[in-house]
């Protein structure tokens, strides 16, 4: 079964640094998402992306965050000037029409 | 807007016993409903989904769920659990339409004891 692949699995970064989280979607999927799960809390929606533009974003997704699909395959989440509260597990998900979203295994981001 | 309430944060159960994990939702529009499972240090795996049709849906690993529109519920059940079912279970809803986001409940930790 095709999978969503995320890299790295764990990223440790100093506060204030920029990080880029990468996702390789399932090949025929058109809808892409990033979600976040702070330790012990629920999974929260960050942003959805379709047809090379943001479809919807949550209030969490402020100017510190950006997404792009630079080469038609990778889907990236960039966090500029990271803060301690950005520490979380970040999940990429991809989907097709009304079918369920498929999730990657996540990137654990630790901000020191 | 949608919201999801999982009524139990933790459910302890003995092996081979039946289990029900409760989920209620609210929405002003029709939604799709899902259950995802998260094993330790892993991502979210789809257990089952309700998109339309029969209100009783069967998923992987022997789980099933029943959509009850009048009670706005989508409870997850398994008649006999295994130790390997120990995990976090998330109920989620999504508006109809390809790009709609998932709204998750807070999760229920199922702990199966020998």
PDB file of C-alpha atoms in Angstrom:
ATOM      1  CA  UNK A   1       0.000   0.000   0.000  1.00  0.00           C
ATOM      2  CA  UNK A   2       1.371   3.429  -0.878  1.00  0.00           C
ATOM      3  CA  UNK A   3       2.620   5.512   2.014  1.00  0.00           C
ATOM      4  CA  UNK A   4       3.169   9.101   2.978  1.00  0.00           C
ATOM      5  CA  UNK A   5       6.842   9.543   3.867  1.00  0.00           C
ATOM      6  CA  UNK A   6       8.105  12.221   6.245  1.00  0.00           C
ATOM      7  CA  UNK A   7      11.674  13.304   6.933  1.00  0.00           C
ATOM      8  CA  UNK A   8      13.371  13.705   9.282  1.00  0.00           C
ATOM      9  CA  UNK A   9      11.784  11.508  11.913  1.00  0.00           C
ATOM     10  CA  UNK A  10      13.271  13.682  14.655  1.00  0.00           C
ATOM     11  CA  UNK A  11      14.615  17.226  14.441  1.00  0.00           C
ATOM     12  CA  UNK A  12      16.336  19.036  17.294  1.00  0.00           C
ATOM     13  CA  UNK A  13      16.816  22.764  16.786  1.00  0.00           C
ATOM     14  CA  UNK A  14      17.870  25.778  18.797  1.00  0.00           C
ATOM     15  CA  UNK A  15      15.198  28.370  19.491  1.00  0.00           C
ATOM     16  CA  UNK A  16      15.168  31.050  16.826  1.00  0.00           C
ATOM     17  CA  UNK A  17      16.430  28.795  14.066  1.00  0.00           C
ATOM     18  CA  UNK A  18      14.499  27.860  10.939  1.00  0.00           C
ATOM     19  CA  UNK A  19      13.379  24.305  10.256  1.00  0.00           C
ATOM     20  CA  UNK A  20      12.001  22.616   7.169  1.00  0.00           C
ATOM     21  CA  UNK A  21       9.932  19.482   7.503  1.00  0.00           C
ATOM     22  CA  UNK A  22       9.501  17.374   4.393  1.00  0.00           C
ATOM     23  CA  UNK A  23       6.763  15.082   3.147  1.00  0.00           C
ATOM     24  CA  UNK A  24       6.492  12.907   0.070  1.00  0.00           C
ATOM     25  CA  UNK A  25       2.795  12.451  -0.692  1.00  0.00           C
ATOM     26  CA  UNK A  26       1.116   9.439  -2.237  1.00  0.00           C
ATOM     27  CA  UNK A  27       1.611   9.933  -5.941  1.00  0.00           C
ATOM     28  CA  UNK A  28      -1.956  10.473  -7.201  1.00  0.00           C
ATOM     29  CA  UNK A  29      -3.144  12.513  -4.239  1.00  0.00           C
ATOM     30  CA  UNK A  30      -4.109  16.125  -4.815  1.00  0.00           C
ATOM     31  CA  UNK A  31      -4.791  17.435  -1.310  1.00  0.00           C
ATOM     32  CA  UNK A  32      -2.058  17.978   1.229  1.00  0.00           C
ATOM     33  CA  UNK A  33      -2.232  18.854   4.899  1.00  0.00           C
ATOM     34  CA  UNK A  34      -0.084  19.527   7.908  1.00  0.00           C
ATOM     35  CA  UNK A  35      -1.265  18.752  11.421  1.00  0.00           C
ATOM     36  CA  UNK A  36       0.422  19.190  14.780  1.00  0.00           C
ATOM     37  CA  UNK A  37       0.226  17.217  18.011  1.00  0.00           C
ATOM     38  CA  UNK A  38       1.746  18.755  21.101  1.00  0.00           C
ATOM     39  CA  UNK A  39       2.736  16.040  23.588  1.00  0.00           C
ATOM     40  CA  UNK A  40      -0.324  14.705  25.378  1.00  0.00           C
ATOM     41  CA  UNK A  41      -2.755  16.840  23.407  1.00  0.00           C
ATOM     42  CA  UNK A  42      -5.087  16.361  20.474  1.00  0.00           C
ATOM     43  CA  UNK A  43      -4.090  16.483  16.824  1.00  0.00           C
ATOM     44  CA  UNK A  44      -4.622  20.011  15.463  1.00  0.00           C
ATOM     45  CA  UNK A  45      -5.036  21.154  11.888  1.00  0.00           C
ATOM     46  CA  UNK A  46      -2.462  23.633  10.601  1.00  0.00           C
ATOM     47  CA  UNK A  47      -2.980  24.057   6.865  1.00  0.00           C
ATOM     48  CA  UNK A  48      -4.408  22.474   3.733  1.00  0.00           C
ATOM     49  CA  UNK A  49      -2.918  22.862   0.267  1.00  0.00           C
ATOM     50  CA  UNK A  50      -4.500  22.198  -3.120  1.00  0.00           C
ATOM     51  CA  UNK A  51      -3.633  23.171  -6.650  1.00  0.00           C
ATOM     52  CA  UNK A  52      -0.409  24.821  -5.492  1.00  0.00           C
ATOM     53  CA  UNK A  53      -2.033  27.152  -3.028  1.00  0.00           C
ATOM     54  CA  UNK A  54      -3.268  27.206   0.538  1.00  0.00           C
ATOM     55  CA  UNK A  55      -6.931  26.184   0.787  1.00  0.00           C
ATOM     56  CA  UNK A  56      -7.367  26.815   4.481  1.00  0.00           C
ATOM     57  CA  UNK A  57      -5.217  27.596   7.483  1.00  0.00           C
ATOM     58  CA  UNK A  58      -5.816  27.617  11.201  1.00  0.00           C
ATOM     59  CA  UNK A  59      -5.082  30.434  13.623  1.00  0.00           C
ATOM     60  CA  UNK A  60      -1.932  28.526  14.611  1.00  0.00           C
ATOM     61  CA  UNK A  61      -0.571  28.939  11.085  1.00  0.00           C
ATOM     62  CA  UNK A  62       0.692  32.496  11.384  1.00  0.00           C
ATOM     63  CA  UNK A  63       3.437  34.322   9.483  1.00  0.00           C
ATOM     64  CA  UNK A  64       6.027  32.109  11.126  1.00  0.00           C
ATOM     65  CA  UNK A  65       4.831  29.181   9.007  1.00  0.00           C
ATOM     66  CA  UNK A  66       4.857  28.564   5.270  1.00  0.00           C
ATOM     67  CA  UNK A  67       4.226  25.635   2.960  1.00  0.00           C
ATOM     68  CA  UNK A  68       5.239  24.883  -0.582  1.00  0.00           C
ATOM     69  CA  UNK A  69       5.547  22.101  -3.103  1.00  0.00           C
ATOM     70  CA  UNK A  70       8.674  23.248  -4.876  1.00  0.00           C
ATOM     71  CA  UNK A  71       9.343  20.351  -7.235  1.00  0.00           C
ATOM     72  CA  UNK A  72       5.950  18.742  -7.684  1.00  0.00           C
ATOM     73  CA  UNK A  73       6.784  15.907  -5.333  1.00  0.00           C
ATOM     74  CA  UNK A  74       7.941  17.079  -1.909  1.00  0.00           C
ATOM     75  CA  UNK A  75       5.522  19.038   0.255  1.00  0.00           C
ATOM     76  CA  UNK A  76       7.331  21.119   2.866  1.00  0.00           C
ATOM     77  CA  UNK A  77       6.473  22.975   6.040  1.00  0.00           C
ATOM     78  CA  UNK A  78       8.875  25.753   6.995  1.00  0.00           C
ATOM     79  CA  UNK A  79       8.908  27.247  10.466  1.00  0.00           C
ATOM     80  CA  UNK A  80      10.897  30.473  10.748  1.00  0.00           C
ATOM     81  CA  UNK A  81      12.400  31.625  14.040  1.00  0.00           C
ATOM     82  CA  UNK A  82      11.240  28.640  16.060  1.00  0.00           C
ATOM     83  CA  UNK A  83       9.895  29.028  19.593  1.00  0.00           C
ATOM     84  CA  UNK A  84       9.851  26.600  22.482  1.00  0.00           C
ATOM     85  CA  UNK A  85       6.102  26.127  22.034  1.00  0.00           C
ATOM     86  CA  UNK A  86       6.661  24.845  18.492  1.00  0.00           C
ATOM     87  CA  UNK A  87       7.919  21.587  20.001  1.00  0.00           C
ATOM     88  CA  UNK A  88       5.467  18.948  18.823  1.00  0.00           C
ATOM     89  CA  UNK A  89       4.926  16.046  16.468  1.00  0.00           C
ATOM     90  CA  UNK A  90       4.125  17.317  12.978  1.00  0.00           C
ATOM     91  CA  UNK A  91       2.113  15.085  10.682  1.00  0.00           C
ATOM     92  CA  UNK A  92       1.746  15.356   6.951  1.00  0.00           C
ATOM     93  CA  UNK A  93      -1.419  13.918   5.412  1.00  0.00           C
ATOM     94  CA  UNK A  94      -2.512  13.558   1.823  1.00  0.00           C
ATOM     95  CA  UNK A  95      -5.857  12.755   0.261  1.00  0.00           C
ATOM     96  CA  UNK A  96      -7.836  12.271  -2.882  1.00  0.00           C
ATOM     97  CA  UNK A  97     -11.351  13.687  -3.359  1.00  0.00           C
ATOM     98  CA  UNK A  98     -13.623  12.430  -0.581  1.00  0.00           C
ATOM     99  CA  UNK A  99     -11.418   9.528   0.479  1.00  0.00           C
ATOM    100  CA  UNK A 100      -9.768   9.384   3.910  1.00  0.00           C
ATOM    101  CA  UNK A 101      -6.538  11.205   4.473  1.00  0.00           C
ATOM    102  CA  UNK A 102      -3.401   9.112   4.784  1.00  0.00           C
ATOM    103  CA  UNK A 103      -0.889  10.160   7.408  1.00  0.00           C
ATOM    104  CA  UNK A 104       2.863   9.893   7.574  1.00  0.00           C
ATOM    105  CA  UNK A 105       4.667   8.711  10.690  1.00  0.00           C
ATOM    106  CA  UNK A 106       5.398  12.277  11.705  1.00  0.00           C
ATOM    107  CA  UNK A 107       8.413  14.417  12.528  1.00  0.00           C
ATOM    108  CA  UNK A 108       9.125  15.017  16.182  1.00  0.00           C
ATOM    109  CA  UNK A 109      10.366  18.597  16.489  1.00  0.00           C
ATOM    110  CA  UNK A 110      12.236  19.492  19.666  1.00  0.00           C
ATOM    111  CA  UNK A 111      13.113  23.150  20.228  1.00  0.00           C
ATOM    112  CA  UNK A 112      15.853  23.786  22.804  1.00  0.00           C
TER     113      UNK A 112
ATOM    114  CA  UNK B   1     -17.858  24.455  12.316  1.00  0.00           C
ATOM    115  CA  UNK B   2     -17.424  20.971  13.674  1.00  0.00           C
ATOM    116  CA  UNK B   3     -16.320  19.573  17.002  1.00  0.00           C
ATOM    117  CA  UNK B   4     -15.651  16.099  18.396  1.00  0.00           C
ATOM    118  CA  UNK B   5     -15.980  14.876  21.955  1.00  0.00           C
ATOM    119  CA  UNK B   6     -14.443  11.637  23.106  1.00  0.00           C
ATOM    120  CA  UNK B   7     -16.077  10.959  26.407  1.00  0.00           C
ATOM    121  CA  UNK B   8     -13.368   8.778  27.961  1.00  0.00           C
ATOM    122  CA  UNK B   9      -9.735   9.814  28.144  1.00  0.00           C
ATOM    123  CA  UNK B  10      -8.678   6.343  29.289  1.00  0.00           C
ATOM    124  CA  UNK B  11     -10.321   2.940  29.051  1.00  0.00           C
ATOM    125  CA  UNK B  12      -8.708   0.021  30.896  1.00  0.00           C
ATOM    126  CA  UNK B  13      -9.929  -3.420  29.892  1.00  0.00           C
ATOM    127  CA  UNK B  14      -8.872  -7.029  30.287  1.00  0.00           C
ATOM    128  CA  UNK B  15      -7.766  -9.102  27.341  1.00  0.00           C
ATOM    129  CA  UNK B  16     -10.604 -10.844  25.467  1.00  0.00           C
ATOM    130  CA  UNK B  17     -13.212  -8.510  26.977  1.00  0.00           C
ATOM    131  CA  UNK B  18     -15.422  -6.329  24.759  1.00  0.00           C
ATOM    132  CA  UNK B  19     -14.778  -2.611  24.540  1.00  0.00           C
ATOM    133  CA  UNK B  20     -16.617   0.498  23.397  1.00  0.00           C
ATOM    134  CA  UNK B  21     -14.917   3.851  22.848  1.00  0.00           C
ATOM    135  CA  UNK B  22     -17.401   6.682  22.690  1.00  0.00           C
ATOM    136  CA  UNK B  23     -17.429   9.571  20.254  1.00  0.00           C
ATOM    137  CA  UNK B  24     -19.945  12.356  19.796  1.00  0.00           C
ATOM    138  CA  UNK B  25     -19.738  15.123  17.241  1.00  0.00           C
ATOM    139  CA  UNK B  26     -21.460  18.352  16.386  1.00  0.00           C
ATOM    140  CA  UNK B  27     -21.743  19.916  12.979  1.00  0.00           C
ATOM    141  CA  UNK B  28     -24.050  22.257  11.100  1.00  0.00           C
ATOM    142  CA  UNK B  29     -23.379  20.346   7.864  1.00  0.00           C
ATOM    143  CA  UNK B  30     -23.162  16.717   6.821  1.00  0.00           C
ATOM    144  CA  UNK B  31     -19.855  15.126   7.681  1.00  0.00           C
ATOM    145  CA  UNK B  32     -17.711  12.102   7.141  1.00  0.00           C
ATOM    146  CA  UNK B  33     -16.578  10.242  10.252  1.00  0.00           C
ATOM    147  CA  UNK B  34     -13.361   8.385  10.971  1.00  0.00           C
ATOM    148  CA  UNK B  35     -11.514   6.488  13.644  1.00  0.00           C
ATOM    149  CA  UNK B  36      -7.705   6.552  13.629  1.00  0.00           C
ATOM    150  CA  UNK B  37      -5.346   4.563  15.848  1.00  0.00           C
ATOM    151  CA  UNK B  38      -1.938   5.717  17.018  1.00  0.00           C
ATOM    152  CA  UNK B  39       0.504   3.168  18.401  1.00  0.00           C
ATOM    153  CA  UNK B  40       3.394   4.481  20.516  1.00  0.00           C
ATOM    154  CA  UNK B  41       5.871   6.563  18.509  1.00  0.00           C
ATOM    155  CA  UNK B  42       3.963   5.993  15.302  1.00  0.00           C
ATOM    156  CA  UNK B  43       1.694   7.970  12.995  1.00  0.00           C
ATOM    157  CA  UNK B  44      -2.062   7.840  12.607  1.00  0.00           C
ATOM    158  CA  UNK B  45      -3.497   4.758  10.949  1.00  0.00           C
ATOM    159  CA  UNK B  46      -7.047   4.686   9.610  1.00  0.00           C
ATOM    160  CA  UNK B  47      -9.180   2.114  11.423  1.00  0.00           C
ATOM    161  CA  UNK B  48     -12.479   2.709   9.668  1.00  0.00           C
ATOM    162  CA  UNK B  49     -14.582   5.335   7.988  1.00  0.00           C
ATOM    163  CA  UNK B  50     -18.200   6.319   7.451  1.00  0.00           C
ATOM    164  CA  UNK B  51     -18.824   8.154   4.207  1.00  0.00           C
ATOM    165  CA  UNK B  52     -22.370   7.038   3.338  1.00  0.00           C
ATOM    166  CA  UNK B  53     -24.602   3.967   3.163  1.00  0.00           C
ATOM    167  CA  UNK B  54     -24.851   1.396   5.936  1.00  0.00           C
ATOM    168  CA  UNK B  55     -24.511   2.957   9.356  1.00  0.00           C
ATOM    169  CA  UNK B  56     -22.529  -0.018  10.663  1.00  0.00           C
ATOM    170  CA  UNK B  57     -19.027   0.064   9.316  1.00  0.00           C
ATOM    171  CA  UNK B  58     -16.309  -2.501   9.767  1.00  0.00           C
ATOM    172  CA  UNK B  59     -12.651  -1.712   9.869  1.00  0.00           C
ATOM    173  CA  UNK B  60      -9.312  -3.343  10.352  1.00  0.00           C
ATOM    174  CA  UNK B  61      -8.275  -5.477  13.323  1.00  0.00           C
ATOM    175  CA  UNK B  62     -11.863  -6.542  14.097  1.00  0.00           C
ATOM    176  CA  UNK B  63     -13.122  -3.066  14.990  1.00  0.00           C
ATOM    177  CA  UNK B  64     -16.514  -1.720  13.962  1.00  0.00           C
ATOM    178  CA  UNK B  65     -18.429   1.500  14.521  1.00  0.00           C
ATOM    179  CA  UNK B  66     -22.007   2.607  14.212  1.00  0.00           C
ATOM    180  CA  UNK B  67     -23.071   5.985  12.912  1.00  0.00           C
ATOM    181  CA  UNK B  68     -26.114   7.328  14.738  1.00  0.00           C
ATOM    182  CA  UNK B  69     -27.273  10.559  13.157  1.00  0.00           C
ATOM    183  CA  UNK B  70     -30.004  11.310  15.686  1.00  0.00           C
ATOM    184  CA  UNK B  71     -27.576  11.004  18.582  1.00  0.00           C
ATOM    185  CA  UNK B  72     -24.654  12.451  16.604  1.00  0.00           C
ATOM    186  CA  UNK B  73     -22.495   9.561  17.736  1.00  0.00           C
ATOM    187  CA  UNK B  74     -19.944   7.267  16.151  1.00  0.00           C
ATOM    188  CA  UNK B  75     -18.912   4.802  18.845  1.00  0.00           C
ATOM    189  CA  UNK B  76     -16.129   2.291  18.212  1.00  0.00           C
ATOM    190  CA  UNK B  77     -16.507  -1.314  19.356  1.00  0.00           C
ATOM    191  CA  UNK B  78     -14.582  -4.538  19.428  1.00  0.00           C
ATOM    192  CA  UNK B  79     -16.060  -7.758  20.814  1.00  0.00           C
ATOM    193  CA  UNK B  80     -12.765  -9.168  22.118  1.00  0.00           C
ATOM    194  CA  UNK B  81      -9.618  -7.107  22.558  1.00  0.00           C
ATOM    195  CA  UNK B  82      -5.991  -8.206  22.437  1.00  0.00           C
ATOM    196  CA  UNK B  83      -2.934  -6.869  24.206  1.00  0.00           C
ATOM    197  CA  UNK B  84      -1.811  -5.525  20.822  1.00  0.00           C
ATOM    198  CA  UNK B  85      -4.852  -3.215  20.709  1.00  0.00           C
ATOM    199  CA  UNK B  86      -3.262  -1.039  23.389  1.00  0.00           C
ATOM    200  CA  UNK B  87      -2.970   2.363  21.710  1.00  0.00           C
ATOM    201  CA  UNK B  88      -4.484   5.843  21.463  1.00  0.00           C
ATOM    202  CA  UNK B  89      -7.702   6.031  19.448  1.00  0.00           C
ATOM    203  CA  UNK B  90      -8.875   9.238  17.797  1.00  0.00           C
ATOM    204  CA  UNK B  91     -12.321   9.990  16.442  1.00  0.00           C
ATOM    205  CA  UNK B  92     -12.388  12.602  13.675  1.00  0.00           C
ATOM    206  CA  UNK B  93     -14.903  14.362  11.457  1.00  0.00           C
ATOM    207  CA  UNK B  94     -14.564  16.151   8.180  1.00  0.00           C
ATOM    208  CA  UNK B  95     -16.905  18.200   6.077  1.00  0.00           C
ATOM    209  CA  UNK B  96     -17.745  16.800   2.680  1.00  0.00           C
ATOM    210  CA  UNK B  97     -15.436  18.084  -0.041  1.00  0.00           C
ATOM    211  CA  UNK B  98     -11.970  17.036  -1.030  1.00  0.00           C
ATOM    212  CA  UNK B  99      -9.900  19.576   0.802  1.00  0.00           C
ATOM    213  CA  UNK B 100     -11.718  19.789   4.095  1.00  0.00           C
ATOM    214  CA  UNK B 101      -9.644  19.417   7.226  1.00  0.00           C
ATOM    215  CA  UNK B 102     -10.047  16.730   9.855  1.00  0.00           C
ATOM    216  CA  UNK B 103     -11.245  17.788  13.288  1.00  0.00           C
ATOM    217  CA  UNK B 104     -10.021  15.390  15.943  1.00  0.00           C
ATOM    218  CA  UNK B 105     -11.261  14.479  19.366  1.00  0.00           C
ATOM    219  CA  UNK B 106      -8.891  14.510  22.320  1.00  0.00           C
ATOM    220  CA  UNK B 107      -8.266  10.783  22.035  1.00  0.00           C
ATOM    221  CA  UNK B 108      -8.956   7.735  24.190  1.00  0.00           C
ATOM    222  CA  UNK B 109      -6.115   5.670  25.532  1.00  0.00           C
ATOM    223  CA  UNK B 110      -7.099   1.998  25.440  1.00  0.00           C
ATOM    224  CA  UNK B 111      -5.045  -0.087  27.849  1.00  0.00           C
ATOM    225  CA  UNK B 112      -5.531  -3.831  27.519  1.00  0.00           C
ATOM    226  CA  UNK B 113      -4.351  -5.861  30.511  1.00  0.00           C
ATOM    227  CA  UNK B 114      -3.619  -9.603  30.629  1.00  0.00           C
TER     228      UNK B 114
END
